[in-house]
PDB file of C-alpha atoms in Angstrom:
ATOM      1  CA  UNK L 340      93.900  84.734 104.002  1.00 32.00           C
ATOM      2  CA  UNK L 341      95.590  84.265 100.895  1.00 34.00           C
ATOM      3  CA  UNK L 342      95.124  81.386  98.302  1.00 34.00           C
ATOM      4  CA  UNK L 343      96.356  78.228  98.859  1.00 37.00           C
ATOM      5  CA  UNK L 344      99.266  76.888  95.816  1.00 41.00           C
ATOM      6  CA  UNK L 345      99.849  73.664  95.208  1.00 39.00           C
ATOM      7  CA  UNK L 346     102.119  71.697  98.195  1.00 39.00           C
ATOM      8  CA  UNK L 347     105.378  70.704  96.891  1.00 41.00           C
ATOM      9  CA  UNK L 348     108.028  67.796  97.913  1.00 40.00           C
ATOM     10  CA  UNK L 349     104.960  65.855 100.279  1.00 35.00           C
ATOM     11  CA  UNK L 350     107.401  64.757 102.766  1.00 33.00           C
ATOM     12  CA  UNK L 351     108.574  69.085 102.666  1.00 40.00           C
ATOM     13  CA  UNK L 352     105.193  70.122 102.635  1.00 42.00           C
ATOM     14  CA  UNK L 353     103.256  69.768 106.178  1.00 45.00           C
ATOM     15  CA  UNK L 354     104.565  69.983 109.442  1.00 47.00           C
ATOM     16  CA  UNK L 355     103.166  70.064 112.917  1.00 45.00           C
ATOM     17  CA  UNK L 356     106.134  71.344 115.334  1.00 49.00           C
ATOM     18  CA  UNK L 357     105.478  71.371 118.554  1.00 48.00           C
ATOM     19  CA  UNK L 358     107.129  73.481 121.650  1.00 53.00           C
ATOM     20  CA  UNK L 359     106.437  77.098 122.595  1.00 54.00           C
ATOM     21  CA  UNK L 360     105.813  79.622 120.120  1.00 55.00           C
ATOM     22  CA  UNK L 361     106.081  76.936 117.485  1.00 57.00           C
ATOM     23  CA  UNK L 362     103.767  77.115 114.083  1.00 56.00           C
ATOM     24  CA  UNK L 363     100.639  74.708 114.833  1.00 63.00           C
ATOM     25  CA  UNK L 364     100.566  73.685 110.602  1.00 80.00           C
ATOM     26  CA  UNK L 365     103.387  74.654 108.633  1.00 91.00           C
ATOM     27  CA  UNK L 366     103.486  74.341 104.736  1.00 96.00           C
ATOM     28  CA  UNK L 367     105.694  75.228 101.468  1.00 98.00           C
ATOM     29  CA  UNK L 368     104.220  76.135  98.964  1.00 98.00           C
ATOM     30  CA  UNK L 369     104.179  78.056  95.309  1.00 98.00           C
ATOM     31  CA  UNK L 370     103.444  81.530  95.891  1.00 98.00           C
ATOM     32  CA  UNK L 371     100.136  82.903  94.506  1.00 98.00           C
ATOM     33  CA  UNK L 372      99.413  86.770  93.531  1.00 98.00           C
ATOM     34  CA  UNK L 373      97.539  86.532  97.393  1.00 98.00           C
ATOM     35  CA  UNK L 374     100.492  86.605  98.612  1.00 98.00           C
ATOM     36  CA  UNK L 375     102.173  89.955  97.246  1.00 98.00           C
ATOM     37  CA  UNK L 376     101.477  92.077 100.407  1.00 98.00           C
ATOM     38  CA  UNK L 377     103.262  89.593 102.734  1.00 98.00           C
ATOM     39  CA  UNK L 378     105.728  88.645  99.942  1.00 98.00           C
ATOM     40  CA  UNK L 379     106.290  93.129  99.630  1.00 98.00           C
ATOM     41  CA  UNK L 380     106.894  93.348 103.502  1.00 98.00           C
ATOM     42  CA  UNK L 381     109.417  90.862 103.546  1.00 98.00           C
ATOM     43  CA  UNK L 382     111.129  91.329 100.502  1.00 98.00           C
ATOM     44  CA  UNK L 383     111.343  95.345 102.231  1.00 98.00           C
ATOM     45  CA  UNK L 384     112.854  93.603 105.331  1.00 98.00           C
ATOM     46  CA  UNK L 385     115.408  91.801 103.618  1.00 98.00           C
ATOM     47  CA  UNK L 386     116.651  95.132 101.927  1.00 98.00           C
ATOM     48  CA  UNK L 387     116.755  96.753 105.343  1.00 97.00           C
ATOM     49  CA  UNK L 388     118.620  93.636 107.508  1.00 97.00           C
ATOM     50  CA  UNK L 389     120.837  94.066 104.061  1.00 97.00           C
ATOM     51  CA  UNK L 390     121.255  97.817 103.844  1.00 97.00           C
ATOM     52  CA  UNK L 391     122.031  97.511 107.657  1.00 97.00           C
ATOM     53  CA  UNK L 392     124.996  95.254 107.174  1.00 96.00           C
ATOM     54  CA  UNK L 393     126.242  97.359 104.782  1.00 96.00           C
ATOM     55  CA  UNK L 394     124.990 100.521 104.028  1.00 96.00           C
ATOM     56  CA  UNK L 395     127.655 101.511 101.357  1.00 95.00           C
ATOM     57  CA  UNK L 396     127.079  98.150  99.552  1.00 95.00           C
ATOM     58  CA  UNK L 397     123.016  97.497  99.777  1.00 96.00           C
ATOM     59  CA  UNK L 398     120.507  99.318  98.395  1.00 95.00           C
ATOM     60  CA  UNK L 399     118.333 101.395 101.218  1.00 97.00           C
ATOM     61  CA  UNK L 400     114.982 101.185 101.490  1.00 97.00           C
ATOM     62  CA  UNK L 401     112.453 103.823 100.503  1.00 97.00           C
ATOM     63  CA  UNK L 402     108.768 104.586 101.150  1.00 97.00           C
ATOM     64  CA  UNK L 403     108.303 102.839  97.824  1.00 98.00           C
ATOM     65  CA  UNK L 404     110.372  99.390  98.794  1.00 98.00           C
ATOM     66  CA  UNK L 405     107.843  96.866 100.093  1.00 98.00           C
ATOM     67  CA  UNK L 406     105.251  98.087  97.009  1.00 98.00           C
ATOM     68  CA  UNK L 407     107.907  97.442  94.194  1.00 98.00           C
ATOM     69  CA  UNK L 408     109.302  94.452  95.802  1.00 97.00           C
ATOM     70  CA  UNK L 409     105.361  92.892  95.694  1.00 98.00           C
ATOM     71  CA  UNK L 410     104.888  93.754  92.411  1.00 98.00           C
ATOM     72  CA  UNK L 411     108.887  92.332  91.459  1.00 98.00           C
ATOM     73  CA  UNK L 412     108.103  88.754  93.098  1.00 98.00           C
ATOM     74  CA  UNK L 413     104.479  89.098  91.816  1.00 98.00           C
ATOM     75  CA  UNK L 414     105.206  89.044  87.825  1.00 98.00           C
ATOM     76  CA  UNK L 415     107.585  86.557  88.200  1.00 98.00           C
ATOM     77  CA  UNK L 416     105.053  84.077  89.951  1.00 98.00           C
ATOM     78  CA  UNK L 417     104.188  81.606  86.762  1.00 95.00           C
ATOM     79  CA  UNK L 418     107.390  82.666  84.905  1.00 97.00           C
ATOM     80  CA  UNK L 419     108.655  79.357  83.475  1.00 96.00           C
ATOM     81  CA  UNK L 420     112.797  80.023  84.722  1.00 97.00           C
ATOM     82  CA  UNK L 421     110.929  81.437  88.335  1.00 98.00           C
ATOM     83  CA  UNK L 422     110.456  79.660  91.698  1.00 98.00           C
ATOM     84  CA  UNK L 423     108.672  81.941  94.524  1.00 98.00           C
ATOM     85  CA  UNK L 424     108.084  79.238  97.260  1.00 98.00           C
ATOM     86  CA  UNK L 425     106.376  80.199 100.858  1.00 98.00           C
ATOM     87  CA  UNK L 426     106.508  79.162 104.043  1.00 98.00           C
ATOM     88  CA  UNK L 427     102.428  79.495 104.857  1.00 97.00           C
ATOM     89  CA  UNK L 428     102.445  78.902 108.986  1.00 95.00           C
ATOM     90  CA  UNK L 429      98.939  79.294 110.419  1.00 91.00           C
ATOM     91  CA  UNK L 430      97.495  80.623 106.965  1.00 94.00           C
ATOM     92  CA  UNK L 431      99.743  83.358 106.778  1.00 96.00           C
ATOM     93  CA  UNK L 432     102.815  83.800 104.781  1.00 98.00           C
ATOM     94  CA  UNK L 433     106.391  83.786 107.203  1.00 98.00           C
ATOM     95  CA  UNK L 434     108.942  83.291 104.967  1.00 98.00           C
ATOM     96  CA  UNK L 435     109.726  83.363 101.156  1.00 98.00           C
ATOM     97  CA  UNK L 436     112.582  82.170  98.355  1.00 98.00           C
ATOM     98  CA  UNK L 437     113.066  83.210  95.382  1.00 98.00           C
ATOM     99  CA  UNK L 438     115.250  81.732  92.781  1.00 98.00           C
ATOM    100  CA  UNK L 439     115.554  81.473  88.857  1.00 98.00           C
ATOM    101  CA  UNK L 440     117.164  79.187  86.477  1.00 98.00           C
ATOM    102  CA  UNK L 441     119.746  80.583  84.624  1.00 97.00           C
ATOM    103  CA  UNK L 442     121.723  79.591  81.549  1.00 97.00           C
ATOM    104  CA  UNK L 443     125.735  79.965  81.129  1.00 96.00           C
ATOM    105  CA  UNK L 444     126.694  83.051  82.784  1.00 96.00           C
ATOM    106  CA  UNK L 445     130.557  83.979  81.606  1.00 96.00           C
ATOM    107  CA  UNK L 446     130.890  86.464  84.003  1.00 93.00           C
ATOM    108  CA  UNK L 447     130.371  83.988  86.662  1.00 92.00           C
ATOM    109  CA  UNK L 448     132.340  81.420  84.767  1.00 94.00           C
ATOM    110  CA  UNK L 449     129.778  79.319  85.404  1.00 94.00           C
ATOM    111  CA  UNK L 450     127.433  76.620  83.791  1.00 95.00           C
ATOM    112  CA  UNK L 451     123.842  76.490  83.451  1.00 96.00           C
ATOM    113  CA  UNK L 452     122.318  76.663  87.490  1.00 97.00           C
ATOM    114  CA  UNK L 453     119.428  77.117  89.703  1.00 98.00           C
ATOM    115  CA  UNK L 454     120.314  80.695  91.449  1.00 98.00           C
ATOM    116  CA  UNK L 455     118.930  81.502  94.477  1.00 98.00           C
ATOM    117  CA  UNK L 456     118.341  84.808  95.071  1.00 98.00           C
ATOM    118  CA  UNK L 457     116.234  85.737  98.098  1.00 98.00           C
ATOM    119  CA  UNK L 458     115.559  83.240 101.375  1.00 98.00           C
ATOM    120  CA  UNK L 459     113.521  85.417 104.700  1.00 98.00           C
ATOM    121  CA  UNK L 460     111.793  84.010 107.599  1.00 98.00           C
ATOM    122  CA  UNK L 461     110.121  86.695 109.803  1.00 97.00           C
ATOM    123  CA  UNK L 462     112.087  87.104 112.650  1.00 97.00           C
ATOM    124  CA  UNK L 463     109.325  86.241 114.654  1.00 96.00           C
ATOM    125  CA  UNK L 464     108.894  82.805 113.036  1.00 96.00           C
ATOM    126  CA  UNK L 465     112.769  81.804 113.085  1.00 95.00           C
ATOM    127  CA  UNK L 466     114.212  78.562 114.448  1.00 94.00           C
ATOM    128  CA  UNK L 467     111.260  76.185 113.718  1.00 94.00           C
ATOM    129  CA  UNK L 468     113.339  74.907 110.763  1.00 96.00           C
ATOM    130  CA  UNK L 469     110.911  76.938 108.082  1.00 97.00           C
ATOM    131  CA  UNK L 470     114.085  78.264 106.187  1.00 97.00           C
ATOM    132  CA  UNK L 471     115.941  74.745 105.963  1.00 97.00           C
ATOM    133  CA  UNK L 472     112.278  73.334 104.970  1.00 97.00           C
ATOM    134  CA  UNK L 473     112.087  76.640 102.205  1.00 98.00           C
ATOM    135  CA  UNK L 474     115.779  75.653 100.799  1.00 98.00           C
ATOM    136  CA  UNK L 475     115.768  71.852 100.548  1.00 98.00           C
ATOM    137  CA  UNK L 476     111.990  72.278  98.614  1.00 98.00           C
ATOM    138  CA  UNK L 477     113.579  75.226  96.563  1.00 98.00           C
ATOM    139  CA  UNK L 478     116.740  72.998  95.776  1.00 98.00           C
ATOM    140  CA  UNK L 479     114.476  69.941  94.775  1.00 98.00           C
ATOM    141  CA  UNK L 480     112.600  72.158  92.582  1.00 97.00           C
ATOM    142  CA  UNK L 481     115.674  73.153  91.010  1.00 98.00           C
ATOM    143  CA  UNK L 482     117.014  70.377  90.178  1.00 97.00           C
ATOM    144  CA  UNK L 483     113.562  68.979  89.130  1.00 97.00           C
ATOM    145  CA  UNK L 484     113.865  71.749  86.718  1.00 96.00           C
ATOM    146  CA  UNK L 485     117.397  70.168  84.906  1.00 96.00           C
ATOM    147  CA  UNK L 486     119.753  72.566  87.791  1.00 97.00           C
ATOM    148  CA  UNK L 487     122.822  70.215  88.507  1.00 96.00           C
ATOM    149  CA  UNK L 488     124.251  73.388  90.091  1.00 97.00           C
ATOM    150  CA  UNK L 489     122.687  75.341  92.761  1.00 98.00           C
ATOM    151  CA  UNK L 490     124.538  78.407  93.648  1.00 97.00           C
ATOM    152  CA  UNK L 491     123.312  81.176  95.911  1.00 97.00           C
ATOM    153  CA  UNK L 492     125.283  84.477  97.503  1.00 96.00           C
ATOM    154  CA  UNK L 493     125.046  85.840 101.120  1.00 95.00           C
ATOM    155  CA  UNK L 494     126.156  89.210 103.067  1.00 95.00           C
ATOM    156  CA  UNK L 495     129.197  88.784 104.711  1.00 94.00           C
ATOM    157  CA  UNK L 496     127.921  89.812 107.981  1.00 95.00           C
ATOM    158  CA  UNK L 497     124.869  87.597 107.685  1.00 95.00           C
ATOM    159  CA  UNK L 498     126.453  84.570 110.151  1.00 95.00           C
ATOM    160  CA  UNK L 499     123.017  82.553 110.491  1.00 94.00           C
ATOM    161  CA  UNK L 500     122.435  82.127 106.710  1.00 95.00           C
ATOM    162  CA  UNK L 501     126.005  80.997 106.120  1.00 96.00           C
ATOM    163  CA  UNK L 502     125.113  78.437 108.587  1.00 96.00           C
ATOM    164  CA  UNK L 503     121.772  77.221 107.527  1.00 97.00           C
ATOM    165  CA  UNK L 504     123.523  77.154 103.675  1.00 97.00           C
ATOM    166  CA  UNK L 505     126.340  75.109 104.968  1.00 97.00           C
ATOM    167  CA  UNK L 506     124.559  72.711 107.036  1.00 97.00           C
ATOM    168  CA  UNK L 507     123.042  72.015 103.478  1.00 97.00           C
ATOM    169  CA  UNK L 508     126.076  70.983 101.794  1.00 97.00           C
ATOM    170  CA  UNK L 509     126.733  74.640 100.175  1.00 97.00           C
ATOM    171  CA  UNK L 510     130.110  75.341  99.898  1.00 97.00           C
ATOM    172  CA  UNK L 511     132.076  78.504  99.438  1.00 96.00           C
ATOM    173  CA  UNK L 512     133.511  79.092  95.713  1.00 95.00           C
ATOM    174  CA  UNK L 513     133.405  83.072  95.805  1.00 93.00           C
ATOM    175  CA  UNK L 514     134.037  85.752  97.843  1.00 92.00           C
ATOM    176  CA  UNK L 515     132.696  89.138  96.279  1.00 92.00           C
ATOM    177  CA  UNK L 516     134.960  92.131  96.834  1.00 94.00           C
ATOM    178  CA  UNK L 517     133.559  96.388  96.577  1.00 94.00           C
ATOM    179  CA  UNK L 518     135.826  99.083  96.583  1.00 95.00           C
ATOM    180  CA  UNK L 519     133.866 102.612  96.994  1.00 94.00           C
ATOM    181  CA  UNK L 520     134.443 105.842  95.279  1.00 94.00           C
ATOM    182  CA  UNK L 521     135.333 108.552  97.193  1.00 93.00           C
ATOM    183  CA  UNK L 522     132.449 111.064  98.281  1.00 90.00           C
ATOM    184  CA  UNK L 523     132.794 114.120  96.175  1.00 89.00           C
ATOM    185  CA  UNK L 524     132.727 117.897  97.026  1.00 80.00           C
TER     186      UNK L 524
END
């Protein structure tokens, strides 16, 4: 079982659900170096649900995916501009986020923000309300942190995270566009 973090946002932090296959003790937390196997598997899953969406636009997985991705989240655990929260149901790890704050960004044409760059719940733990729970304590940590903007991107295909990030109060302000190369001989 990995190591516990420190709880954040109390009133975020604990909850009992109840109903079938719900979580018996659920929990956000700060992610701990414990945590880089379960942290590697689902950061692998979210390149796959992503490369399946899109194959031309997202990278595809390799052998080598859920092993880099650990060792990526890992070194940024303890970074001062880094946030890698869990959602530890049962003593085991079911979902992650990942954000950073970031200064101006020109490219953007944006201000200082929290960015938001990873959210997964394991299938198998969806619909208990652990990635709404994993947002709102990311958000708060954020803007604990001096964000007053929180901006965050999603696949165009992925319907159910547009929902959960606009039943947040995220609105749309971009729409990212990728022409392809054609193949050559």
């Amino acid at each position: 079982m990995p190591s516990r973090g420190k709880p954040v946002l109390g009133s975020l932090m604990s909850d009992r659900s109840s109903g079938p296959g719900a979580p018996r003790a659920a929990s956000i937390r700060p992610a701990t170096k414990a945590d880089g196997p379960a942290l590697g598997r689902l950061g692998a899953l979210l390149v796959r649900v992503h490369h399946d969406f899109d194959a031309a636009r997202f990278l595809a997985p390799t052998p080598g995916t859920e092993d880099g991705y650990a060792r990526f989240l890992v070194s940024r655990i303890g970074e001062p501009e880094a946030l890698v929260l869990v959602a530890d149901v049962d003593g085991e790890v079911a979902g992650y986020c990942y954000a950073e704050m970031e200064g101006t960004d020109f490219m953007s044409l944006r201000g200082p923000a929290g960015m938001v760059y990873d959210l997964l719940v394991a299938p198998e733990r969806r619909g208990h309300g652990l990635g709404r729970r994993l947002l709102e304590a990311t958000r708060a940590a954020l803007v604990e942190r001096g964000a007053r903007q929180v901006v965050l991107s999603t696949a165009e295909r992925n319907a159910g995270a547009q929902k959960l990030f606009a039943a947040a109060g995220f609105r749309r302000t971009m729409l990212e566009m990728t022409w392809d190369a054609p193949e050559r001989d």
